[in-house]
Short mmCIF file of C-alpha atoms and ligand atoms in Angstrom, two decimals:
data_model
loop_
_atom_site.label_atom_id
_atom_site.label_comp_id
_atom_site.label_asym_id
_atom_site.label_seq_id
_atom_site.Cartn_x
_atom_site.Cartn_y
_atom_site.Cartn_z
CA UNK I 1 10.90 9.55 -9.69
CA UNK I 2 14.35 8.64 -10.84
CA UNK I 3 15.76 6.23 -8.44
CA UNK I 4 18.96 4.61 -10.14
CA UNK I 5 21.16 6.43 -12.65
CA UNK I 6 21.95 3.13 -13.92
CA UNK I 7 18.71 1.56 -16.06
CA UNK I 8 17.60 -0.66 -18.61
CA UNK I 9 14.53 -0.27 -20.59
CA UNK I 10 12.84 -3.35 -22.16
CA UNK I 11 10.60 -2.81 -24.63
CA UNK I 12 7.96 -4.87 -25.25
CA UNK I 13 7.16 -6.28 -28.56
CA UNK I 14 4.16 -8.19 -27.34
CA UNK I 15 5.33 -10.66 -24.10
CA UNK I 16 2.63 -11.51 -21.48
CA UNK I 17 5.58 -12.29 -18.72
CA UNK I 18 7.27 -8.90 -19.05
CA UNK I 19 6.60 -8.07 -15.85
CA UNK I 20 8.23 -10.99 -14.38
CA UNK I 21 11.34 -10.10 -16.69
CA UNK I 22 11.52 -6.72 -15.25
CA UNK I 23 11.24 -8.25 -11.84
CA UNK I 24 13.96 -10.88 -12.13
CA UNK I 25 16.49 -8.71 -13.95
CA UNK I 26 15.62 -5.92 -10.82
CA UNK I 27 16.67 -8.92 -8.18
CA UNK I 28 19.92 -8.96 -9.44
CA UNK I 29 20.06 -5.28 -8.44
CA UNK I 30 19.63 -3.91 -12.12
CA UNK I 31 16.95 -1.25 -12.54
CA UNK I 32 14.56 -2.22 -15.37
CA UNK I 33 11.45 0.11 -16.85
CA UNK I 34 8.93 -1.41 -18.99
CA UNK I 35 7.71 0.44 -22.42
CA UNK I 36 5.78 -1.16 -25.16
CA UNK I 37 7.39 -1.04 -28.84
CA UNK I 38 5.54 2.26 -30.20
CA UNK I 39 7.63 4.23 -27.18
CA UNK I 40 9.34 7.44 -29.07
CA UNK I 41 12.32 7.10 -28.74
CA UNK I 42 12.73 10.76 -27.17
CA UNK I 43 11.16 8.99 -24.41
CA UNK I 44 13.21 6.23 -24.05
CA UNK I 45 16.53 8.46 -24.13
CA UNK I 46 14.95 10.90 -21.35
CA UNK I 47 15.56 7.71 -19.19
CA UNK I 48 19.34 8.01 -20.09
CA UNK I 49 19.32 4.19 -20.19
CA UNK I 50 22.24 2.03 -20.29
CA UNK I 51 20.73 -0.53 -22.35
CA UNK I 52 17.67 -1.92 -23.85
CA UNK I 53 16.22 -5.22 -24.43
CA UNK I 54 13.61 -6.25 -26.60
CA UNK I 55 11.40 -8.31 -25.72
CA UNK I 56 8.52 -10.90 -27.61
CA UNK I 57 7.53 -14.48 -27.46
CA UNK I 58 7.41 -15.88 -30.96
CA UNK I 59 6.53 -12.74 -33.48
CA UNK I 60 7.68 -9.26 -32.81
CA UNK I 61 4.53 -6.93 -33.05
CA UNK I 62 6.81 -4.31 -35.20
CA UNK I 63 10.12 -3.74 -36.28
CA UNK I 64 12.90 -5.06 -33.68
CA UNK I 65 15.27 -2.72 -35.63
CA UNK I 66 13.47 0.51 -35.68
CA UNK I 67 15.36 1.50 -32.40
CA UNK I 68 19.21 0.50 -33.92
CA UNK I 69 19.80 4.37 -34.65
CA UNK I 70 19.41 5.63 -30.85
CA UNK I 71 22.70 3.64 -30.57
CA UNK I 72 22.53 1.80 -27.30
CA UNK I 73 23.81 -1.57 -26.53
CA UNK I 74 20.70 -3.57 -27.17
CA UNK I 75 19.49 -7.46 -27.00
CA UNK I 76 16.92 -9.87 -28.14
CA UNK I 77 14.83 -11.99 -25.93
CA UNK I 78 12.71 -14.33 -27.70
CA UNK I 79 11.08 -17.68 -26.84
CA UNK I 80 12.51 -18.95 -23.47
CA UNK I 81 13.98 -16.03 -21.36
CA UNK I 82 17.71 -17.06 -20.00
CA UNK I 83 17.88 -14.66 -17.47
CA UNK I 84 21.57 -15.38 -16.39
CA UNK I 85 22.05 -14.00 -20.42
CA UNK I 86 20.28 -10.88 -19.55
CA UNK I 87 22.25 -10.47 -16.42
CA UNK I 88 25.49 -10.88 -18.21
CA UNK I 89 24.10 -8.42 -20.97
CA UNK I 90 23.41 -5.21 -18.29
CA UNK I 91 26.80 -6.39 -16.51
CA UNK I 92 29.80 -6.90 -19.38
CA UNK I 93 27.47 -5.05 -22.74
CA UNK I 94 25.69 -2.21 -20.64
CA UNK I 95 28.62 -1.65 -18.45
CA UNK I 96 25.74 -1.50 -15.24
CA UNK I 97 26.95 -2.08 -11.44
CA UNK I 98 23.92 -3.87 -10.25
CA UNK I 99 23.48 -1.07 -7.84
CA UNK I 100 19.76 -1.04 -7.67
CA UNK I 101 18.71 -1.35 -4.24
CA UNK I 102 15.66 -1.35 -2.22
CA UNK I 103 17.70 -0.02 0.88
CA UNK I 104 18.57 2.82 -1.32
CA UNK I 105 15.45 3.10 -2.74
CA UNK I 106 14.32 4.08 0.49
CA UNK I 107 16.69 7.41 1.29
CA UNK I 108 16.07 8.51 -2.68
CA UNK I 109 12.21 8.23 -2.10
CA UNK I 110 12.51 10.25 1.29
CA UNK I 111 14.85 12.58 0.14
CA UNK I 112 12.44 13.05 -3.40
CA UNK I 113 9.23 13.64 -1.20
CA UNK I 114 10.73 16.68 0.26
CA UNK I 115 12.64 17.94 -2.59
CA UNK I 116 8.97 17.55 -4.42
CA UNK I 117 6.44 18.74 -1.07
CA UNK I 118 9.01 21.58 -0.05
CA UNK I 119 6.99 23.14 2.93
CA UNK I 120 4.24 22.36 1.39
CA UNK I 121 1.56 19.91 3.06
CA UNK I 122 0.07 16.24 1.64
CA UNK I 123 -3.25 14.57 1.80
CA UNK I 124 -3.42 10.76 1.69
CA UNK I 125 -6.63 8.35 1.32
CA UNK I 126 -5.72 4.90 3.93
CA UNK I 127 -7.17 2.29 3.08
CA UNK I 128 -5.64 -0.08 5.21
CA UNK I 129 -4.53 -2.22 2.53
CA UNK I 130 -0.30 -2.34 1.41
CA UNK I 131 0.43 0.53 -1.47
CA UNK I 132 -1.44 2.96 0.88
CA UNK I 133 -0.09 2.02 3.76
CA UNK I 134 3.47 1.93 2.50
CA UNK I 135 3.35 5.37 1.10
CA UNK I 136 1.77 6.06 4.64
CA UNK I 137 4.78 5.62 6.30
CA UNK I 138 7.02 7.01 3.83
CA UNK I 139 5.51 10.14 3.30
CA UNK I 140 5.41 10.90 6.91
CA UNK I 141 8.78 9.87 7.72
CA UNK I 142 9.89 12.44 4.36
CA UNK I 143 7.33 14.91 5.90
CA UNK I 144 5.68 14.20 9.30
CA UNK I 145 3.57 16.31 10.61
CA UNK I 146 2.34 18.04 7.25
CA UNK I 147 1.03 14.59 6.00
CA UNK I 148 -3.02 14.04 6.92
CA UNK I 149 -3.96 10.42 6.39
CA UNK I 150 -7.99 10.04 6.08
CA UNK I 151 -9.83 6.84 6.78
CA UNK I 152 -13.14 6.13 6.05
CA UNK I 153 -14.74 3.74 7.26
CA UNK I 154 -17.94 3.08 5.35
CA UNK I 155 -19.18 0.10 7.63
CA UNK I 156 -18.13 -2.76 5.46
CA UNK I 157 -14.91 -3.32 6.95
CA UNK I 158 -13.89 -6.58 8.47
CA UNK I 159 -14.11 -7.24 12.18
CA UNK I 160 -11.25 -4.76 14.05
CA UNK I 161 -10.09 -3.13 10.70
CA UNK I 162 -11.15 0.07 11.77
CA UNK I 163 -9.57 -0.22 15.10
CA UNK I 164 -6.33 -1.79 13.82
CA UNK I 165 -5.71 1.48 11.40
CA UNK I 166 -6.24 3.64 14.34
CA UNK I 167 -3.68 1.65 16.30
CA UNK I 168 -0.86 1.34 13.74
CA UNK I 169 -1.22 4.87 12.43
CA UNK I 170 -2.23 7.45 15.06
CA UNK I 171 -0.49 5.34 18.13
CA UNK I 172 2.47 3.88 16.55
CA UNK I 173 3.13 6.18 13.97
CA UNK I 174 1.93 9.41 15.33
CA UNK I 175 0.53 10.56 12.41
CA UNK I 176 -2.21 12.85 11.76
CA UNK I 177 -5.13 10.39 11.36
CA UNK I 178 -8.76 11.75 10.04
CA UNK I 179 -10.50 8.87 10.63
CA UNK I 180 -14.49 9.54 9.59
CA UNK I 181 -17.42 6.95 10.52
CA UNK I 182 -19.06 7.51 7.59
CA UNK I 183 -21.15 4.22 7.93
CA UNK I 184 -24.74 5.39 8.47
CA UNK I 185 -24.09 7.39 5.56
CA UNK I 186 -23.03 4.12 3.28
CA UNK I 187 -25.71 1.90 4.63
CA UNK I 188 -28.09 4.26 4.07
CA UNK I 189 -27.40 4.42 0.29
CA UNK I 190 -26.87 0.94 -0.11
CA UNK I 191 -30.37 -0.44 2.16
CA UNK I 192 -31.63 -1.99 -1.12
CA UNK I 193 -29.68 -2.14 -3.43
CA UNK I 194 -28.64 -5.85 -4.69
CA UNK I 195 -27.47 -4.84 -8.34
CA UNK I 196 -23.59 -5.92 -7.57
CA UNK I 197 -22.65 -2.64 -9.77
CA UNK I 198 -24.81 -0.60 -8.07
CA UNK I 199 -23.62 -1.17 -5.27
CA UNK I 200 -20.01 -0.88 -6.55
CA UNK I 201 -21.06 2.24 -8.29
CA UNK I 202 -22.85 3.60 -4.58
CA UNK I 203 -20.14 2.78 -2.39
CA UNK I 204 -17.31 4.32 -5.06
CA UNK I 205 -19.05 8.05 -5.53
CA UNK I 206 -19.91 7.71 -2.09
CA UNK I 207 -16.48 7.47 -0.96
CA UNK I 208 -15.19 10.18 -3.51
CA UNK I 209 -17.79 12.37 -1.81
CA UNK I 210 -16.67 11.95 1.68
CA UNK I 211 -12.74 12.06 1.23
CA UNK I 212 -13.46 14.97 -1.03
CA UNK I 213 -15.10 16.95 1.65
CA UNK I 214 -12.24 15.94 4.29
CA UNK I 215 -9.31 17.04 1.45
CA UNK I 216 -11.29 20.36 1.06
CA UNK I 217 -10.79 20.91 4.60
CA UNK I 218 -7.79 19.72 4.80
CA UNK I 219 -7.11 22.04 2.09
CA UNK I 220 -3.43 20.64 1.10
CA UNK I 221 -1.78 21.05 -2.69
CA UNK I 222 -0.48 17.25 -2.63
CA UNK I 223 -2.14 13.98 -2.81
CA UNK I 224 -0.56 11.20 -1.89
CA UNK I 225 -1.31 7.88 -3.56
CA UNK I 226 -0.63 4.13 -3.37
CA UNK I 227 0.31 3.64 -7.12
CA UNK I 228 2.48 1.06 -8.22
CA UNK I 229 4.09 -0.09 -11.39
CA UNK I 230 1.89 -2.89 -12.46
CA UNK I 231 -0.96 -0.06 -12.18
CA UNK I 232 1.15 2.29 -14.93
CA UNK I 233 2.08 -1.03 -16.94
CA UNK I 234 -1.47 -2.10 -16.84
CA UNK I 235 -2.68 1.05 -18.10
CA UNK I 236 -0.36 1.22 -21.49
CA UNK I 237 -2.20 -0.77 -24.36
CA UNK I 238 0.15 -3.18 -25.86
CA UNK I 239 -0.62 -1.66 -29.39
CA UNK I 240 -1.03 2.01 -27.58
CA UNK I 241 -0.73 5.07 -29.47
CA UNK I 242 2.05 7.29 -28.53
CA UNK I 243 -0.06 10.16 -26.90
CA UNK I 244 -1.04 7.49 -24.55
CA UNK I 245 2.25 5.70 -23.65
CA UNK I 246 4.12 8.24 -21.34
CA UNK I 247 1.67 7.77 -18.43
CA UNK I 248 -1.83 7.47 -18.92
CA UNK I 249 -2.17 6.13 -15.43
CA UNK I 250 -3.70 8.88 -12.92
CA UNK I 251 -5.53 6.96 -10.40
CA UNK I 252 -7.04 9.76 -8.65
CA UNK I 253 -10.68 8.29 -9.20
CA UNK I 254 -12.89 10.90 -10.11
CA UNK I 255 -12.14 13.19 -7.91
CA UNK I 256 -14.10 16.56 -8.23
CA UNK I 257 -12.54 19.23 -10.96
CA UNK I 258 -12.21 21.66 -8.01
CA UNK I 259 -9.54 19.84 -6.04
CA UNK I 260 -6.43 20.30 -8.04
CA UNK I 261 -3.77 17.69 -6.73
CA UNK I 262 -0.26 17.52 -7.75
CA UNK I 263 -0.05 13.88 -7.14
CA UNK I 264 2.92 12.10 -4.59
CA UNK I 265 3.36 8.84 -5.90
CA UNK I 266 6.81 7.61 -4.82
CA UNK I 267 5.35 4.19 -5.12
CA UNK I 268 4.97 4.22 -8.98
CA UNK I 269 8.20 2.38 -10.43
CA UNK I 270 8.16 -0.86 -7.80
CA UNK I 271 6.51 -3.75 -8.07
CA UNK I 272 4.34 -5.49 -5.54
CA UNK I 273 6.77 -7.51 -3.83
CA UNK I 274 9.07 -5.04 -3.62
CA UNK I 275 6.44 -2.43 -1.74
CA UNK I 276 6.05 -5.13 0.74
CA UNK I 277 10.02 -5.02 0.89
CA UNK I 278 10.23 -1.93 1.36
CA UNK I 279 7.71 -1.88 4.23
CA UNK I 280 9.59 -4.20 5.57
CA UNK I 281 12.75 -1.84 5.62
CA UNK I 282 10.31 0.70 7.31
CA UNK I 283 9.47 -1.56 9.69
CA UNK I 284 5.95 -2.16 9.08
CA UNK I 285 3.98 -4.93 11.16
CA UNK I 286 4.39 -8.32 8.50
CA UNK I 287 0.18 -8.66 8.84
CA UNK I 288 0.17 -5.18 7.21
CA UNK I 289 2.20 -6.24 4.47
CA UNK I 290 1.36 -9.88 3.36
CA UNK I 291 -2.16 -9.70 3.70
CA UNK I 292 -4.99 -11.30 1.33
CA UNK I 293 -6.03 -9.09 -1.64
CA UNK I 294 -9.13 -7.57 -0.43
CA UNK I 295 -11.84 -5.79 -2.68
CA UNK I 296 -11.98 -1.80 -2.28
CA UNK I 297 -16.23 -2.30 -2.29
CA UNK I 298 -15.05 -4.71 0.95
CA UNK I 299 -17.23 -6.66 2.06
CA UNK I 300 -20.10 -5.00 0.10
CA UNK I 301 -19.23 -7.85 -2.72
CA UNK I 302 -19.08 -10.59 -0.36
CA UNK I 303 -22.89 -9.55 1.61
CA UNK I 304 -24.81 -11.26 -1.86
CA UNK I 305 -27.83 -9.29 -2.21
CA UNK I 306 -29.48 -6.45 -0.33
CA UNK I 307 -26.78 -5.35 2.40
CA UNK I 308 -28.17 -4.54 6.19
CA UNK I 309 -26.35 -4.16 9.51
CA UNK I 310 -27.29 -7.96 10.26
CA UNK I 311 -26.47 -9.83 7.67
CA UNK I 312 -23.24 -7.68 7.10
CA UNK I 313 -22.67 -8.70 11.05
CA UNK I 314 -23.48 -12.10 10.31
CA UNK I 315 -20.52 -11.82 7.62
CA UNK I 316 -18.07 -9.45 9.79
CA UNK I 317 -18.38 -12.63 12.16
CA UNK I 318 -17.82 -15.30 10.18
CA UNK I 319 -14.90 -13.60 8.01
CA UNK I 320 -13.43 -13.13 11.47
CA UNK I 321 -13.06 -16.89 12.35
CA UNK I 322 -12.25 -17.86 9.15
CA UNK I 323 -9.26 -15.68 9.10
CA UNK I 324 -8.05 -16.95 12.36
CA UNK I 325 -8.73 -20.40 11.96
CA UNK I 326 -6.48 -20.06 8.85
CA UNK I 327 -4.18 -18.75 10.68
CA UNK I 328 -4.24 -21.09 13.34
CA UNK I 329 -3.67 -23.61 10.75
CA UNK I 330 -0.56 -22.11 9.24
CA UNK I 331 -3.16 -21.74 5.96
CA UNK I 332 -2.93 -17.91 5.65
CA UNK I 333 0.06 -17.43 3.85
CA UNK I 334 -0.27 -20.80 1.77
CA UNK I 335 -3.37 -19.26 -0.04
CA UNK I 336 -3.99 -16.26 -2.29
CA UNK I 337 -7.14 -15.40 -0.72
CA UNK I 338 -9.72 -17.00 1.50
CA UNK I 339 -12.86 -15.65 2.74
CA UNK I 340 -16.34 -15.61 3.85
CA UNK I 341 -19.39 -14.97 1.78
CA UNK I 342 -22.98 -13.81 3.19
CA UNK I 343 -25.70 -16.10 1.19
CA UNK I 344 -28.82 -14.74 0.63
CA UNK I 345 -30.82 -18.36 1.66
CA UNK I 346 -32.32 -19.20 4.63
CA UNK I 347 -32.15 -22.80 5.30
CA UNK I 348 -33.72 -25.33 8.28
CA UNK I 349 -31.71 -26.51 11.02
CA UNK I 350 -31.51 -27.25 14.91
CA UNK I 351 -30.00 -24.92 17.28
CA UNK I 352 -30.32 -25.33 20.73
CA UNK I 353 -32.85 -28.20 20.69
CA UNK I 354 -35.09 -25.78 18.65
CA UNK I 355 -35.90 -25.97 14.87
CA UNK I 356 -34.16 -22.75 13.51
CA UNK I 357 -34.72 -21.70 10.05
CA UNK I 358 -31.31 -19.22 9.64
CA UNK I 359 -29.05 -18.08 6.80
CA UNK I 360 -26.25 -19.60 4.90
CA UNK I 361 -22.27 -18.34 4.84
CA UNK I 362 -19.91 -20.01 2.36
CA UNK I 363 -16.47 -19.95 2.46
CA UNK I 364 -14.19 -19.65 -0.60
CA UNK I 365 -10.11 -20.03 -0.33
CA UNK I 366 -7.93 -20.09 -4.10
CA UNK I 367 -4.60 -19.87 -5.33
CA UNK I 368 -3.95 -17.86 -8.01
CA UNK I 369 -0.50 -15.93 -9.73
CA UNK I 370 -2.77 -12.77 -10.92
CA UNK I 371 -5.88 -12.84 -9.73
CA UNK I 372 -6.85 -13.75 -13.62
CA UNK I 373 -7.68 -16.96 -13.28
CA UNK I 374 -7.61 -19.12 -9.79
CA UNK I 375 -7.86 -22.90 -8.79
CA UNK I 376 -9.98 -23.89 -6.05
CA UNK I 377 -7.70 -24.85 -2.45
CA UNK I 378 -7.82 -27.88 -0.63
CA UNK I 379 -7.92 -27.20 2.46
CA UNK I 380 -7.61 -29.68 4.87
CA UNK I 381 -11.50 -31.01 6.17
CA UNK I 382 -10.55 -31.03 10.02
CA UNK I 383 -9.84 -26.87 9.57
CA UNK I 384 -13.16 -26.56 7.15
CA UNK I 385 -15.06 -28.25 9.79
CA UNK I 386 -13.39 -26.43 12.59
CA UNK I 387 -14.95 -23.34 10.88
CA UNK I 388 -18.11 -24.35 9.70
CA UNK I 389 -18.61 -25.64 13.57
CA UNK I 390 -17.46 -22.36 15.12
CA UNK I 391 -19.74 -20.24 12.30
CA UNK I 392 -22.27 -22.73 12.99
CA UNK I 393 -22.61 -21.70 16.87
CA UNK I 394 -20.36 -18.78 17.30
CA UNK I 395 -22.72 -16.57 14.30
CA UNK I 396 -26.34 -15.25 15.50
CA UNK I 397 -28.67 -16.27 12.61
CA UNK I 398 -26.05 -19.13 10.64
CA UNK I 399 -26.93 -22.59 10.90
CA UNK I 400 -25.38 -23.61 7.71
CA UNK I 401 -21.96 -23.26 5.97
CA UNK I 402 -20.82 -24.83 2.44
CA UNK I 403 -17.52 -24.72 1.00
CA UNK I 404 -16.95 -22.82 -2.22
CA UNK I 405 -15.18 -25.45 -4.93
CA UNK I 406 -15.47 -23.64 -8.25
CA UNK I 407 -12.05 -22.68 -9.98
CA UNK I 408 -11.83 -19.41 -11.86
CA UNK I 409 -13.43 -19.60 -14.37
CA UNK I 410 -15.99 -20.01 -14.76
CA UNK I 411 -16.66 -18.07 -11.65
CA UNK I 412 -15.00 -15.28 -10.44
CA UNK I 413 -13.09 -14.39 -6.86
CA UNK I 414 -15.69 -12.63 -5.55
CA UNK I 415 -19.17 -13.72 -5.22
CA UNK I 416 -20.43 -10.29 -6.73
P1 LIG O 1 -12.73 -11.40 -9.48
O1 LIG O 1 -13.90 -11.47 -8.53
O2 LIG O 1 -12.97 -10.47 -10.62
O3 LIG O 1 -11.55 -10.77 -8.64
O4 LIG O 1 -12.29 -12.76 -9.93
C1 LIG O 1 -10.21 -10.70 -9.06
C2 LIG O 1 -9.42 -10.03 -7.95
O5 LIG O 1 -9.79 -8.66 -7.83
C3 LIG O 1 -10.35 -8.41 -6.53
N1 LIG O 1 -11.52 -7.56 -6.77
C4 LIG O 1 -11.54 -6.22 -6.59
N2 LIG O 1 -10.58 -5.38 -6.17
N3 LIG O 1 -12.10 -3.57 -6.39
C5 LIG O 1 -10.88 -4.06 -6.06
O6 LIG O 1 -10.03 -3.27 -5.64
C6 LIG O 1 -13.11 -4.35 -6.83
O7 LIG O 1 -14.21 -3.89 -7.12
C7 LIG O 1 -12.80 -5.75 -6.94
N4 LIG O 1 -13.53 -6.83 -7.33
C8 LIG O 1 -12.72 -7.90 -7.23
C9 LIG O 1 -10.72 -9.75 -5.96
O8 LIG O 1 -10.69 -9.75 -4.54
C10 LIG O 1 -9.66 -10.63 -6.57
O9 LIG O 1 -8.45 -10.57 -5.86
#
């Protein structure tokens, strides 16, 4: 999707913070694309750029010079990166208005969908979480009507999720909403299972399977997906051959050869911030937008162990008044994520003047700039002990909660 005629390519030579290049040359309203240094330069020019920058931190990968001959005004950023240099580069070398907008990004995705849909009609997998949701809302308002959203909810959702999707999309929204209880279904595969990739493995065909058989009904030419640019970025090797670099990325996840998608993507050049942004400018609900990262096997990786309908409503529970404490607290947005987890262990305890031998939930909250490596958060006792105290009572079957203080690594997020 070409949203600016004004852009500037940086090409990476091997820099780990290219991403937050791109990002602060695009909030000074210059439109930057990321390609890695074995790029053809065929494919550079079909972005008609206005300059290019190359980037590395202390050795080039390749030759710096090998792209002097397409003739383009063209800059070196090595070590440091002065950013007010760069700015001054697109704006007095590149001859760029710093026209990029998000507000315009908006009427040029719009106006794209329906240049790109025609009369044709779209299918679109909700999740519930941002990129989805985003592309949601844009599709339909380029499309309405001819835009089926399908939700499935395979029973390890969080408390209201389900609900909340229905509310948003089919009451607010007025879109077409196939929302499928496919949870027996899930469970049923899963009652068992306590292989974490198993169950990753289960719960991923399984939920192939089911929006397959809804998109076969629905029996549209376009998919609509929640891709974004870190996703296409992510996907180029830094030492990529060619045949590889124009866009690998196709995250239509195994769907079955039969259902031949031309893919909707309007999503694909922003960055994460700026899909929340441009939510935002939709006028998406902010608790939509800014919400914890949450795993697409849901709270399948955060049930350790064999999954059933009580200890997964033993978790829903508990996840529930974590969140709101947090909340309550003014904690949400100060953390990257913070959850419940389901522990396998019974332990001994006293409820109700009785001995109770019950199970275990710990809660885990981290900071974290990619999700790559995290530090532990300190959250403040009184809130910890407001939760374990609630969990404690408020949770049939929990009599115990412990608080999660290993950093990332050596663990991981995610329990599983
Ligand atoms: P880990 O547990 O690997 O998690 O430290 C890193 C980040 O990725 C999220 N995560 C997942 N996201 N599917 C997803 O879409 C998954 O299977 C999955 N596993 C982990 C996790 O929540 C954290 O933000």
């Amino acid at each position: 999707m070409k949203v600016t005629p004004e852009t500037i390519v940086l090409l990476n030579f091997g820099r780990t913070d290219i991403q937050k290049i791109a990002r602060e040359v695009r909030d000074n309203n210059f439109y930057t694309m990321v390609m890695p240094y074995s790029t053809p330069a065929e494919r550079i020019m079909a972005e008609k750029p206005s300059g290019l920058i190359i980037c590395y931190e202390k050795q080039p990968l390749d030759d710096v010079h090998k792209f002097d001959k397409l003739g383009l005004p063209t800059t070196i950023v090595s070590g440091a990166c002065n950013v007010q240099a760069l700015l001054d580069f697109c704006k007095k070398d590149c001859g760029c208005h710093g026209l990029w907008k998000l507000e315009n990004f908006v009427d040029e995705a719009v106006a794209d969908i329906k240049a790109q849909v025609g009369d044709g009609r779209v299918v679109l997998g909700l999740s519930g979480g941002v990129d989805s949701s985003v592309v949601a809302v844009l599709v339909h308002k380029a499309i309405g009507d001819r835009l089926t959203c399908v939700f499935v909810n395979h029973g390890l959702l969080r408390k209201n999720e389900a609900e909340q999707v229905q509310e948003v999309f089919q009451k607010h929204y007025k879109m077409n909403l196939r929302y499928i209880d496919a949870t027996d279904r899930f469970l049923d595969k899963l009652a068992g299972v306590d292989d974490p990739e198993k169950k990753r493995k289960i719960i991923g065909k399984e939920f192939i399977d089911v929006f397959a058989e809804a998109a076969r009904e629905i029996d549209a030419p376009f998919l609509g997906q929640g891709t974004i640019y870190p996703d296409i970025l992510e996907s180029i090797p830094l030492d990529g051959n060619p045949a590889g670099v124009i866009k690998s990325h196709h995250n239509v996840g195994g769907l079955p050869k039969d259902l031949k998608f031309k893919l909707v993507e309007p999503l694909e050049r922003l960055f994460k911030d700026e899909v929340r942004k441009v939510g935002e400018l939709l006028g998406m609900p902010r608790e939509m937008l800014y919400r914890h990262p949450f795993p697409g096997p849901s709270l399948g990786v955060r049930n350790v162990g064999p999954i059933s309908r009580e200890t997964l409503a033993m978790l829903r529970e508990a996840d529930a008044i974590v969140t709101e404490e947090l909340r309550k607290a003014g904690w949400y947005d100060k953390t990257w994520q913070t959850f419940a987890i389901y522990v396998p262990v019974r332990s001994t305890g006293i409820k109700d003047g009785h001995r109770s031998y019950d199970h275990v939930i710990a809660i885990r909250s981290i900071n974290s700039v990619d999700a790559v490596t995290a530090q532990i958060v300190h959250l403040p006792w009184e809130l910890l002990e407001t939760m374990s105290r609630r969990i404690a009572t408020e949770v049939n079957g929990v009599n115990r909660v412990v608080y999660d203080i290993t950093n990332k690594p050596p663990a991981t997020i995610e329990w599983e």
